[in-house]
Coordinates of C-alpha atoms in Angstrom, one line a residue:
Chain A
M119 CA -34.9 -38.8 -20.2
K120 CA -38.4 -39.5 -19.2
R121 CA -38.6 -39.7 -15.4
V122 CA -36.5 -37.9 -12.9
F123 CA -35.7 -39.0 -9.4
I124 CA -35.4 -36.2 -6.8
P125 CA -33.8 -37.3 -3.6
N126 CA -34.3 -34.0 -1.8
R127 CA -36.8 -32.0 0.1
G128 CA -38.0 -28.5 0.8
E129 CA -38.1 -25.7 -1.7
I130 CA -35.4 -27.1 -4.0
A131 CA -37.2 -30.4 -4.5
L132 CA -40.4 -28.4 -5.4
R133 CA -38.3 -26.2 -7.7
I134 CA -37.0 -29.3 -9.5
V135 CA -40.5 -30.8 -9.8
R136 CA -41.6 -27.5 -11.5
A137 CA -38.7 -27.7 -13.9
C138 CA -39.6 -31.3 -14.8
R139 CA -43.2 -30.2 -15.5
E140 CA -41.8 -27.5 -17.8
L141 CA -40.0 -30.2 -19.8
D142 CA -42.9 -32.7 -19.6
L143 CA -40.8 -35.0 -17.5
E144 CA -42.3 -37.2 -14.9
C145 CA -40.8 -37.0 -11.5
V146 CA -40.5 -39.1 -8.3
V147 CA -39.5 -37.5 -5.1
G148 CA -37.5 -39.6 -2.6
A149 CA -38.3 -38.2 0.9
S150 CA -37.6 -39.2 4.4
D151 CA -40.6 -40.3 6.4
V152 CA -41.0 -36.9 8.0
D153 CA -41.1 -35.2 4.6
L154 CA -43.6 -37.6 3.0
D155 CA -46.4 -35.2 3.7
G156 CA -44.4 -32.2 2.4
V157 CA -45.4 -30.1 -0.6
A158 CA -42.6 -31.5 -2.8
A159 CA -43.5 -35.1 -2.2
R160 CA -47.2 -34.3 -2.8
S161 CA -46.6 -32.4 -5.9
A162 CA -44.5 -35.1 -7.6
D163 CA -46.0 -37.9 -9.7
R164 CA -45.0 -40.2 -7.0
A165 CA -43.1 -40.1 -3.7
V166 CA -41.2 -42.9 -2.1
C167 CA -39.9 -43.1 1.5
L168 CA -36.1 -43.4 1.5
G169 CA -35.8 -43.9 5.3
P170 CA -36.3 -42.2 8.6
G171 CA -35.8 -38.5 9.4
P172 CA -32.1 -38.3 10.1
A173 CA -30.4 -37.5 6.8
R174 CA -27.7 -40.1 7.2
D175 CA -30.4 -42.8 7.1
S176 CA -32.3 -41.4 4.2
Y177 CA -31.1 -38.5 2.0
L178 CA -27.5 -39.3 2.4
R179 CA -27.8 -43.0 1.5
D180 CA -26.5 -43.1 -2.1
D181 CA -27.2 -46.9 -2.3
V182 CA -30.9 -46.4 -1.3
V183 CA -31.2 -43.4 -3.6
V184 CA -30.1 -45.3 -6.7
Q185 CA -32.1 -48.4 -5.7
A186 CA -35.2 -46.1 -5.4
A187 CA -34.6 -44.4 -8.7
L188 CA -34.2 -47.8 -10.5
G189 CA -37.2 -49.3 -8.6
T190 CA -39.5 -46.5 -9.6
G191 CA -38.4 -46.6 -13.3
C192 CA -36.5 -43.3 -13.3
D193 CA -33.8 -42.7 -15.8
A194 CA -32.2 -39.7 -14.2
I195 CA -31.4 -38.3 -10.8
H196 CA -31.4 -34.6 -10.0
P197 CA -29.8 -34.3 -6.5
G198 CA -30.7 -30.6 -5.9
Y199 CA -28.4 -28.9 -3.4
G200 CA -27.0 -30.1 -0.1
F201 CA -27.2 -33.8 0.8
L202 CA -25.7 -35.9 -2.0
S203 CA -25.5 -33.1 -4.6
E204 CA -21.8 -33.1 -4.7
S205 CA -21.2 -36.8 -4.1
T206 CA -19.0 -38.6 -6.5
R207 CA -20.3 -41.9 -5.0
L208 CA -23.8 -41.1 -6.0
A209 CA -22.9 -39.8 -9.4
A210 CA -20.7 -42.8 -10.1
R211 CA -23.2 -45.3 -8.8
A212 CA -26.0 -43.7 -10.8
R213 CA -24.0 -43.7 -14.0
E214 CA -22.9 -47.3 -13.4
H215 CA -26.6 -48.3 -13.4
G216 CA -27.3 -46.3 -16.6
L217 CA -29.0 -43.4 -14.9
V218 CA -28.3 -39.8 -16.0
F219 CA -26.8 -37.9 -13.1
V220 CA -27.8 -34.2 -13.4
G221 CA -24.4 -32.6 -12.8
P222 CA -21.0 -32.5 -14.4
S223 CA -18.6 -35.5 -14.9
T224 CA -17.7 -37.5 -11.9
E225 CA -14.1 -36.2 -12.3
A226 CA -15.4 -32.6 -12.2
I227 CA -17.4 -33.4 -9.0
A228 CA -14.3 -34.8 -7.4
L229 CA -12.3 -31.7 -8.3
S230 CA -14.9 -29.4 -6.9
G231 CA -14.9 -31.5 -3.7
D232 CA -11.1 -31.3 -3.3
K233 CA -10.4 -27.6 -2.6
L234 CA -6.6 -28.2 -2.9
A235 CA -6.9 -29.8 -6.3
A236 CA -9.3 -27.1 -7.5
R237 CA -6.8 -24.5 -6.3
A238 CA -4.1 -26.2 -8.2
A239 CA -6.2 -26.4 -11.4
A240 CA -7.0 -22.7 -11.1
Q241 CA -3.3 -21.9 -10.8
R242 CA -2.6 -24.0 -13.9
A243 CA -5.3 -22.1 -15.8
G244 CA -3.8 -18.8 -14.9
V245 CA -6.6 -17.8 -12.6
P246 CA -5.4 -16.0 -9.5
V247 CA -5.5 -17.8 -6.2
L248 CA -4.8 -16.6 -2.7
P249 CA -1.3 -17.0 -1.3
G250 CA -1.6 -20.3 0.5
A251 CA -0.2 -23.8 1.1
E252 CA -1.2 -27.2 2.3
V253 CA -0.1 -27.9 5.8
E254 CA 0.6 -31.5 6.6
S255 CA 1.8 -30.7 10.2
P256 CA 1.9 -27.8 12.7
G257 CA 5.7 -27.7 12.0
V258 CA 5.0 -26.8 8.4
A259 CA 2.0 -24.6 9.2
R260 CA 4.0 -21.9 11.1
P261 CA 6.6 -21.1 8.4
A262 CA 3.9 -21.3 5.7
A263 CA 1.6 -18.9 7.5
R264 CA 4.5 -16.5 8.2
R265 CA 5.4 -16.5 4.5
I266 CA 1.7 -15.9 3.6
G267 CA 1.2 -13.2 6.3
Y268 CA -1.2 -13.2 9.2
P269 CA -4.1 -13.3 9.6
V270 CA -4.8 -16.6 7.8
L271 CA -7.7 -18.8 7.3
V272 CA -7.4 -22.5 8.0
K273 CA -9.5 -24.5 5.6
A274 CA -10.3 -28.2 5.1
A275 CA -9.5 -29.6 1.6
G276 CA -12.8 -31.6 1.8
G277 CA -14.8 -28.6 3.1
G278 CA -16.4 -25.8 1.2
G279 CA -19.6 -23.9 1.3
G280 CA -18.2 -22.1 4.4
R281 CA -17.8 -25.3 6.4
G282 CA -14.5 -26.2 8.0
I283 CA -13.0 -22.7 8.0
K284 CA -11.2 -21.1 11.0
R285 CA -9.3 -17.9 11.5
A286 CA -5.8 -17.6 13.0
G287 CA -4.2 -14.3 13.9
D288 CA -0.8 -15.6 14.9
G289 CA 1.3 -18.7 15.2
D290 CA -0.1 -19.8 18.6
E291 CA -3.6 -19.4 17.4
L292 CA -2.8 -21.3 14.2
E293 CA -1.5 -24.3 16.2
A294 CA -4.5 -24.2 18.4
V295 CA -7.1 -24.2 15.7
L296 CA -5.2 -26.5 13.3
G297 CA -5.5 -29.6 15.6
L298 CA -9.1 -29.0 16.2
A299 CA -9.9 -28.2 12.6
R300 CA -8.1 -31.3 11.4
S301 CA -10.0 -33.7 13.7
E302 CA -13.3 -31.9 12.8
A303 CA -12.5 -32.2 9.1
G304 CA -11.6 -35.9 9.4
A305 CA -14.9 -36.6 11.1
A306 CA -17.1 -34.4 8.8
F307 CA -15.5 -34.9 5.4
A308 CA -13.5 -38.1 5.9
D309 CA -10.5 -36.0 4.7
D310 CA -8.2 -34.4 7.2
R311 CA -6.0 -32.5 4.8
M312 CA -5.8 -28.8 5.7
Y313 CA -4.5 -25.7 4.0
V314 CA -3.9 -22.1 5.0
E315 CA -4.8 -19.1 2.9
R316 CA -4.3 -15.4 3.4
L317 CA -7.3 -13.8 5.0
I318 CA -8.6 -10.8 3.0
E319 CA -10.0 -8.5 5.6
A320 CA -11.9 -6.3 3.2
A321 CA -13.4 -9.4 1.4
R322 CA -16.4 -9.5 -0.8
H323 CA -17.8 -12.9 -1.9
V324 CA -18.6 -12.7 -5.6
E325 CA -19.4 -15.8 -7.7
V326 CA -20.0 -16.4 -11.4
Q327 CA -22.7 -18.6 -12.7
I328 CA -21.4 -20.7 -15.6
A329 CA -22.9 -23.3 -17.9
G330 CA -21.1 -25.7 -20.2
D331 CA -22.4 -28.4 -22.5
D332 CA -20.9 -31.7 -23.7
H333 CA -19.8 -30.0 -26.9
G334 CA -17.3 -27.7 -25.2
E335 CA -19.3 -24.6 -25.2
V336 CA -19.1 -22.5 -22.1
V337 CA -21.0 -19.3 -21.1
Q338 CA -21.2 -17.2 -18.0
L339 CA -24.5 -15.9 -16.8
G340 CA -23.3 -12.9 -14.8
E341 CA -22.1 -12.8 -11.2
R342 CA -23.8 -12.8 -7.8
D343 CA -22.6 -10.9 -4.7
C344 CA -23.1 -13.0 -1.6
S345 CA -21.2 -10.9 0.9
V346 CA -24.0 -10.6 3.4
Q347 CA -23.2 -13.6 5.6
R348 CA -23.4 -14.9 9.1
R349 CA -20.8 -17.4 10.1
Y350 CA -19.8 -18.0 6.5
Q351 CA -23.5 -18.7 5.6
K352 CA -25.1 -16.6 3.0
V353 CA -28.1 -14.5 4.1
I354 CA -28.7 -12.0 1.2
E355 CA -27.5 -12.5 -2.4
E356 CA -27.8 -10.2 -5.4
S357 CA -27.1 -10.0 -9.1
P358 CA -25.3 -8.2 -10.6
A359 CA -22.7 -7.4 -7.9
P360 CA -23.0 -3.8 -6.8
S361 CA -20.3 -1.2 -7.1
L362 CA -17.8 -3.4 -8.9
P363 CA -15.5 -1.6 -11.3
G364 CA -16.3 -2.5 -14.9
P365 CA -12.8 -4.0 -15.7
T366 CA -12.9 -6.1 -12.4
R367 CA -16.4 -7.4 -13.4
D368 CA -15.2 -8.4 -16.9
A369 CA -12.0 -9.9 -15.6
L370 CA -14.0 -12.0 -13.0
R371 CA -16.4 -13.3 -15.6
D372 CA -13.6 -14.1 -18.0
A373 CA -11.6 -15.9 -15.3
A374 CA -14.6 -18.1 -14.5
V375 CA -15.0 -19.1 -18.1
T376 CA -11.3 -19.7 -18.5
F377 CA -11.3 -22.0 -15.4
T378 CA -14.5 -23.8 -16.6
R379 CA -12.9 -24.5 -20.0
A380 CA -9.6 -25.6 -18.5
I381 CA -11.2 -28.3 -16.4
G382 CA -13.6 -29.4 -19.3
Y383 CA -16.7 -28.8 -17.2
G384 CA -20.1 -29.7 -18.6
N385 CA -23.3 -28.7 -16.9
L386 CA -24.3 -25.8 -14.6
G387 CA -21.7 -24.6 -12.1
T388 CA -20.5 -21.7 -10.0
V389 CA -17.0 -20.4 -9.7
E390 CA -16.5 -18.5 -6.4
F391 CA -14.1 -15.7 -5.9
V392 CA -13.1 -13.4 -3.0
V393 CA -12.7 -9.8 -4.1
D394 CA -10.4 -7.5 -2.1
S395 CA -12.5 -4.4 -2.0
S396 CA -9.5 -2.3 -0.9
T397 CA -7.5 -3.2 -4.0
G398 CA -10.0 -4.6 -6.5
D399 CA -7.9 -7.8 -6.8
F400 CA -9.8 -11.1 -6.9
F401 CA -8.9 -14.6 -6.1
F402 CA -10.4 -18.0 -6.9
L403 CA -12.0 -19.7 -3.9
E404 CA -13.8 -22.9 -5.1
V405 CA -16.1 -24.3 -7.8
N406 CA -19.5 -25.6 -7.0
C407 CA -21.0 -28.3 -9.2
R408 CA -24.6 -28.1 -8.0
I409 CA -27.6 -25.8 -8.4
Q410 CA -27.2 -23.1 -5.7
V411 CA -29.7 -21.8 -3.3
E412 CA -29.2 -18.3 -4.7
H413 CA -29.8 -19.3 -8.4
P414 CA -33.1 -17.3 -8.6
V415 CA -31.3 -13.9 -8.7
T416 CA -29.5 -15.1 -11.8
E417 CA -32.7 -16.4 -13.3
A418 CA -34.4 -13.0 -12.7
V419 CA -31.8 -10.9 -14.4
T420 CA -31.0 -13.3 -17.3
G421 CA -34.6 -14.5 -17.8
R422 CA -33.4 -18.1 -18.1
D423 CA -34.6 -21.1 -16.1
L424 CA -31.4 -22.6 -14.7
V425 CA -32.9 -25.9 -13.5
V426 CA -34.4 -26.5 -16.9
L427 CA -31.1 -25.7 -18.5
Q428 CA -29.4 -28.1 -16.1
L429 CA -31.7 -30.9 -17.1
E430 CA -31.3 -30.1 -20.8
L431 CA -27.5 -30.1 -20.5
A432 CA -27.6 -33.4 -18.5
R433 CA -29.5 -35.1 -21.3
G434 CA -26.7 -34.0 -23.8
R435 CA -28.5 -31.1 -25.4
P436 CA -26.3 -28.2 -26.6
L437 CA -26.5 -24.9 -24.7
G438 CA -28.5 -23.4 -27.6
F439 CA -27.3 -19.9 -27.0
A440 CA -24.0 -18.0 -27.1
Q441 CA -22.4 -15.6 -24.8
E442 CA -23.7 -12.6 -26.7
D443 CA -27.2 -13.9 -26.2
V444 CA -26.8 -13.5 -22.4
T445 CA -28.1 -10.1 -21.4
L446 CA -28.7 -9.0 -17.8
A447 CA -31.8 -6.8 -17.1
G448 CA -32.4 -4.9 -13.9
H449 CA -31.2 -6.0 -10.5
A450 CA -32.3 -8.9 -8.4
I451 CA -31.9 -9.5 -4.6
E452 CA -32.7 -12.7 -2.7
C453 CA -33.0 -13.0 1.1
R454 CA -33.3 -16.3 3.0
L455 CA -36.0 -16.5 5.6
N456 CA -34.9 -19.1 8.1
A457 CA -36.4 -20.7 11.2
E458 CA -33.8 -19.2 13.6
D459 CA -34.1 -17.5 16.9
P460 CA -32.4 -14.1 16.9
A461 CA -32.7 -13.9 20.7
R462 CA -30.6 -17.1 21.1
G463 CA -27.8 -16.6 18.7
F464 CA -29.8 -17.6 15.6
I465 CA -29.9 -21.2 16.6
P466 CA -32.2 -23.2 14.3
T467 CA -35.7 -23.6 15.8
P468 CA -37.7 -26.5 14.6
G469 CA -41.4 -26.6 15.4
T470 CA -44.8 -26.3 13.8
L471 CA -45.8 -23.3 11.7
S472 CA -49.1 -22.2 13.2
L473 CA -49.2 -19.4 10.7
F474 CA -47.3 -19.0 7.5
A475 CA -48.2 -16.2 5.1
V476 CA -46.0 -14.6 2.4
P477 CA -47.2 -11.9 0.1
E478 CA -47.8 -12.1 -3.6
R479 CA -46.5 -9.0 -5.4
P480 CA -45.5 -8.0 -8.9
R481 CA -41.7 -8.5 -9.4
L482 CA -41.5 -10.6 -6.2
R483 CA -40.9 -14.4 -6.4
V484 CA -41.2 -16.6 -3.3
D485 CA -39.7 -20.1 -3.4
T486 CA -41.1 -22.0 -0.4
H487 CA -42.4 -25.4 0.7
C488 CA -44.0 -24.0 3.9
Y489 CA -47.6 -23.5 4.8
A490 CA -49.6 -23.1 7.9
G491 CA -49.6 -26.4 9.8
A492 CA -46.3 -27.5 8.3
I493 CA -43.7 -29.0 10.6
V494 CA -40.1 -27.7 10.4
P495 CA -38.2 -30.9 11.3
P496 CA -35.1 -30.8 13.4
Y497 CA -33.0 -32.8 11.0
Y498 CA -32.4 -30.4 8.2
D499 CA -31.5 -26.8 7.3
S500 CA -33.7 -24.1 8.7
L501 CA -34.6 -22.5 5.3
L502 CA -38.3 -21.6 5.2
A503 CA -38.5 -19.4 2.1
K504 CA -36.5 -17.4 -0.3
L505 CA -37.8 -14.0 -1.3
I506 CA -36.5 -12.7 -4.6
A507 CA -37.2 -9.2 -5.8
H508 CA -36.4 -8.1 -9.4
G509 CA -36.3 -4.3 -9.7
D510 CA -35.3 -2.0 -12.5
D511 CA -32.4 -1.1 -10.3
R512 CA -30.9 -2.0 -6.9
D513 CA -32.9 0.6 -4.9
Q514 CA -36.2 -0.7 -6.3
A515 CA -35.3 -4.3 -5.6
I516 CA -34.5 -3.4 -2.0
E517 CA -37.8 -1.6 -1.7
I518 CA -39.8 -4.5 -3.1
L519 CA -38.1 -6.9 -0.6
L520 CA -38.6 -4.6 2.4
D521 CA -42.2 -4.1 1.5
A522 CA -42.7 -7.9 1.2
L523 CA -40.9 -8.7 4.4
E524 CA -43.3 -6.3 6.3
D525 CA -46.1 -8.6 5.1
V526 CA -44.4 -11.9 6.0
D527 CA -46.3 -13.5 8.8
V528 CA -44.9 -16.5 10.5
E529 CA -46.0 -17.9 13.8
G530 CA -45.0 -21.0 15.6
V531 CA -41.3 -20.7 15.2
P532 CA -39.1 -17.7 15.5
T533 CA -37.5 -16.4 12.2
N534 CA -34.7 -14.1 11.1
R535 CA -37.1 -11.7 9.5
S536 CA -36.0 -8.8 11.6
L537 CA -32.4 -9.4 10.7
L538 CA -33.3 -9.4 7.0
I539 CA -35.2 -6.1 7.3
G540 CA -32.4 -4.6 9.4
A541 CA -29.8 -5.6 6.8
L542 CA -31.7 -4.5 3.8
A543 CA -32.7 -1.1 5.3
H544 CA -29.2 -0.4 6.7
P545 CA -27.5 2.6 5.1
D546 CA -24.3 0.6 4.5
F547 CA -26.2 -2.0 2.5
R548 CA -28.2 0.6 0.6
A549 CA -25.0 2.5 -0.2
G550 CA -23.7 -0.5 -2.2
A551 CA -21.2 -3.3 -1.6
V552 CA -20.5 -4.6 1.9
R553 CA -17.8 -6.9 3.2
T554 CA -18.3 -10.5 4.3
D555 CA -17.8 -9.4 8.0
W556 CA -20.3 -6.6 7.7
L557 CA -23.5 -8.2 8.9
E558 CA -22.0 -9.6 12.1
R559 CA -20.5 -6.2 12.9
A560 CA -23.6 -4.3 12.0
M561 CA -25.7 -6.6 14.2
R562 CA -23.8 -5.8 17.4
Chain B
M170 CA -48.1 -75.4 1.1
A171 CA -50.1 -77.7 3.3
L172 CA -53.1 -76.2 5.0
S173 CA -54.8 -77.9 7.9
D174 CA -58.5 -77.9 8.5
E175 CA -57.8 -75.5 11.3
D176 CA -56.0 -73.2 8.9
V177 CA -58.9 -73.1 6.6
R178 CA -61.3 -72.5 9.4
E179 CA -59.1 -69.7 10.6
I180 CA -59.1 -68.1 7.2
L181 CA -62.8 -68.4 6.9
R182 CA -63.3 -66.9 10.3
I183 CA -61.1 -63.9 9.3
I184 CA -63.1 -63.4 6.1
D185 CA -66.4 -63.7 8.0
E186 CA -65.4 -61.0 10.5
S187 CA -64.2 -58.7 7.8
P188 CA -66.2 -56.5 5.5
L189 CA -64.5 -58.1 2.5
A190 CA -66.8 -59.8 0.0
E191 CA -64.0 -61.8 -1.5
L192 CA -60.4 -62.8 -0.9
R193 CA -57.8 -64.1 -3.2
I194 CA -54.5 -65.2 -2.0
Q195 CA -51.8 -66.3 -4.3
T196 CA -48.3 -67.2 -3.5
E197 CA -45.9 -69.5 -5.3
G198 CA -47.5 -72.9 -5.7
F199 CA -50.6 -72.0 -3.7
S200 CA -53.8 -70.1 -4.4
L201 CA -56.9 -69.6 -2.5
Q202 CA -60.1 -68.0 -3.5
V203 CA -62.9 -67.4 -1.0
R204 CA -66.1 -65.5 -1.7
K205 CA -68.8 -64.5 0.9
G206 CA -72.4 -65.0 0.1
R207 CA -73.7 -65.4 -3.4
S208 CA -72.5 -63.5 -6.3
A209 CA -75.8 -63.4 -8.2
D210 CA -74.9 -60.3 -10.2
G211 CA -71.7 -59.6 -12.0
P212 CA -69.5 -61.8 -14.1
P213 CA -67.4 -64.5 -12.6
L214 CA -64.0 -63.4 -11.4
P215 CA -61.3 -63.5 -14.0
P216 CA -58.7 -66.3 -13.4
L217 CA -55.7 -65.3 -11.5
P218 CA -52.5 -64.9 -13.5
P219 CA -50.1 -67.8 -13.0
A220 CA -47.7 -67.5 -10.2
G221 CA -44.4 -66.6 -11.8
P222 CA -41.0 -67.5 -10.7
L223 CA -39.4 -65.3 -8.1
A224 CA -38.2 -62.2 -10.1
A225 CA -34.6 -61.2 -10.3
G226 CA -32.9 -58.8 -12.5
P227 CA -34.0 -55.4 -13.7
L228 CA -37.6 -54.4 -13.1
P229 CA -39.7 -52.9 -15.8
A230 CA -40.7 -49.3 -15.2
P231 CA -43.8 -49.5 -13.1
P232 CA -46.6 -47.1 -13.7
L233 CA -46.6 -44.2 -11.4
T234 CA -49.2 -44.2 -8.8
P235 CA -51.1 -41.0 -8.0
A236 CA -49.3 -38.7 -5.6
G237 CA -49.8 -39.6 -2.0
P238 CA -47.5 -40.8 0.7
R239 CA -47.1 -44.5 1.0
T240 CA -50.3 -45.4 -0.8
T241 CA -49.6 -48.6 -2.6
P242 CA -51.9 -49.7 -5.3
A243 CA -53.1 -52.5 -3.1
E244 CA -54.1 -50.2 -0.4
A245 CA -55.8 -47.9 -2.8
A246 CA -57.9 -50.7 -4.2
S247 CA -59.1 -52.3 -1.0
P248 CA -60.4 -51.1 2.3
P249 CA -57.8 -50.4 4.9
P250 CA -56.7 -53.8 6.1
A251 CA -57.0 -52.7 9.7
E252 CA -60.7 -52.9 9.3
A253 CA -60.5 -56.4 8.0
A254 CA -58.2 -57.7 10.7
P255 CA -58.6 -58.8 14.3
D256 CA -57.3 -56.2 16.7
D257 CA -54.3 -58.3 17.7
A258 CA -52.8 -58.1 14.2
Q259 CA -49.3 -56.6 14.0
T260 CA -47.6 -55.2 11.0
I261 CA -44.1 -56.1 9.9
A262 CA -42.9 -52.9 8.2
S263 CA -39.9 -52.6 5.9
P264 CA -36.9 -51.4 7.8
M265 CA -35.5 -49.9 4.6
L266 CA -36.2 -49.0 1.0
G267 CA -35.2 -51.7 -1.4
T268 CA -36.3 -54.7 -3.5
F269 CA -38.5 -57.2 -1.6
Y270 CA -37.7 -60.9 -2.0
R271 CA -39.7 -63.6 -0.4
A272 CA -37.1 -66.3 -0.8
Q273 CA -33.4 -66.8 -0.3
A274 CA -32.9 -67.3 -4.1
P275 CA -35.0 -67.6 -7.2
G276 CA -36.7 -71.1 -7.1
S277 CA -36.3 -71.5 -3.3
P278 CA -39.4 -71.8 -1.2
P279 CA -40.5 -68.5 0.4
F280 CA -39.3 -67.8 3.9
V281 CA -42.9 -67.6 5.1
E282 CA -46.4 -68.0 3.7
V283 CA -49.8 -67.1 5.1
G284 CA -50.2 -69.4 8.0
T285 CA -46.5 -69.7 8.9
R286 CA -45.8 -69.2 12.6
V287 CA -43.0 -66.9 13.3
A288 CA -40.9 -65.8 16.3
P289 CA -39.3 -62.4 16.6
D290 CA -36.0 -63.7 15.0
T291 CA -37.6 -65.7 12.2
I292 CA -36.4 -64.3 8.8
V293 CA -39.4 -63.4 6.8
C294 CA -37.9 -61.8 3.7
I295 CA -34.9 -60.2 2.1
I296 CA -34.6 -56.5 1.2
E297 CA -32.0 -55.9 -1.4
V298 CA -30.3 -52.5 -1.6
M299 CA -27.7 -52.3 -4.4
K300 CA -26.8 -56.0 -4.2
M301 CA -26.6 -56.0 -0.5
M302 CA -29.1 -58.6 0.8
N303 CA -30.6 -57.6 4.1
S304 CA -32.4 -60.3 6.0
V305 CA -35.5 -59.0 7.8
P306 CA -36.6 -60.7 11.0
A307 CA -40.3 -60.8 12.0
G308 CA -39.8 -58.8 15.2
A309 CA -43.1 -60.3 16.5
S310 CA -44.5 -63.6 17.4
G311 CA -47.6 -65.1 15.8
T312 CA -49.0 -66.4 12.6
V313 CA -48.6 -64.7 9.2
I314 CA -52.0 -63.7 8.0
E315 CA -51.2 -61.6 5.0
V316 CA -48.3 -61.0 2.7
C317 CA -48.7 -57.4 1.7
A318 CA -45.8 -56.8 -0.7
S319 CA -45.1 -58.4 -4.1
N320 CA -42.0 -60.3 -4.7
G321 CA -39.4 -58.4 -6.7
Q322 CA -41.0 -55.1 -6.2
L323 CA -39.6 -51.9 -4.6
V324 CA -40.8 -51.4 -1.1
E325 CA -40.3 -48.2 0.8
Y326 CA -39.1 -47.5 4.3
G327 CA -42.0 -48.2 6.6
E328 CA -44.1 -50.0 4.0
R329 CA -46.2 -52.9 5.3
L330 CA -44.7 -56.2 4.3
F331 CA -46.6 -58.7 6.3
R332 CA -49.3 -58.9 8.9
V333 CA -49.0 -61.2 11.8
R334 CA -51.7 -62.3 14.3
A335 CA -50.3 -62.7 17.7
G336 CA -50.6 -65.9 19.6
G337 CA -51.1 -69.5 18.8
A338 CA -53.0 -71.6 16.4
G339 CA -52.4 -70.6 12.9

């Protein structure tokens, strides 16, 4: 591997450029025309324009991405997160043309994209899954949901990452949301298969970072708690998960390794679980085969560069360390600063950043592609920056973040800064674990 | 490619009006070298490499250009073409990223050359994206005055492929 193509934008494209530098790899960023002036494109050895702003005409064109990678002499593609990061089409096409795709096997990507297949694989591996069933028709849905017990969540087999999920409290509601959910899923994921799962009311979202190599070695790098969410989108993440009983933590990590081994997964990945905080039971949710937005909290506590590791694994290198070499130090918390308008239901707010200042502090890491004068285009996600604090303990990490957020100065577009401060300073959050429905309740 | 006296005069006029000291155009089966004034100092220009057949197949890894959006080596090495052109010149930009081909097939004559008159629907080149051959229409009327991209090379979305001078006599 000599030259890596990065068909992505924003902070993650910049993050991958930095990992390439670390490994003395050249890199080419493939950007849409509105991102050609961006920090990621400018920091790469070369940038090429994939297409116009709308992602479907640029970042989502797997044919254009592979053509661009080949045409610029790259021998690998790192897709980042979002866009084509979980596309079997891109992975297969890249590999057909002799390019290294930085990710697991195409089969593993397919499994992670098919939530029903992943659920079945978890069951076969002896990893607990939520009571649930595929629902081919409303006629099947009602008896299945009755068996499972209301309330249930209606999910799309092709969804994931919080997309395509709807709640149903009873049979009538189930029928109402099922039709809508099915047509939405068909349009969004080209897969209209739906399933229902029991809704855990006292749910926490806990995920385990895993890494596997081509030689069958698998390790876990601790877990992250991502329970602070708005509309199923993560807002604050931390590692390790707070107030989790020791046996539950160990069992979760073991289950993630068991599942990873069972599906023969090579590369970096995340196994997501829902933890019932009223009982301590946990259940498999899905596996993600990309680098995640919240990976820096794991990097902070493990002291390992996960994007470098991802590139090394993709080029066939062995893990180079064993489970006993993985130690977690201190506590890390990340919060996502988004261009959203709190006054208007947190709708994304594109615009020009007339001012953008984030503090530099010891034990604070800021991953961002923004600067004063930068444009936040209307086509993509609204993430402006990730602030990651690494403290000796959780309280210290909270203090570092609160202190830093006070000095965040963004003008030109509204941001969710006040929400982040409110959440981090809230007695519930300070006290320890919160449920996935906490933030929206606490905001009212 | 046949050039009329008028073509040559037109080329000379463009050079005359431009700040360029020298112009070299090379396409398949045609090369033109024009120099303004006297080149008293400096060695004679090196000969142009022979025009190769239209490339097909895998491309060698090109050297990476310094970071900078849409700065092709050609642009970096010469003054912005806008200065060298009459105001009525229009750009045909690439509608997509892909491999630029000037002809229908290797060995076929190019769709257009400098001096070719085009209408909006005249096919000027092909952009290949993963074996899909996309014909690119000129989208403008006039005379091709510059071929800006090299055959067989990757072109980006929005990259300048040709320049066309509006209106008649080419």
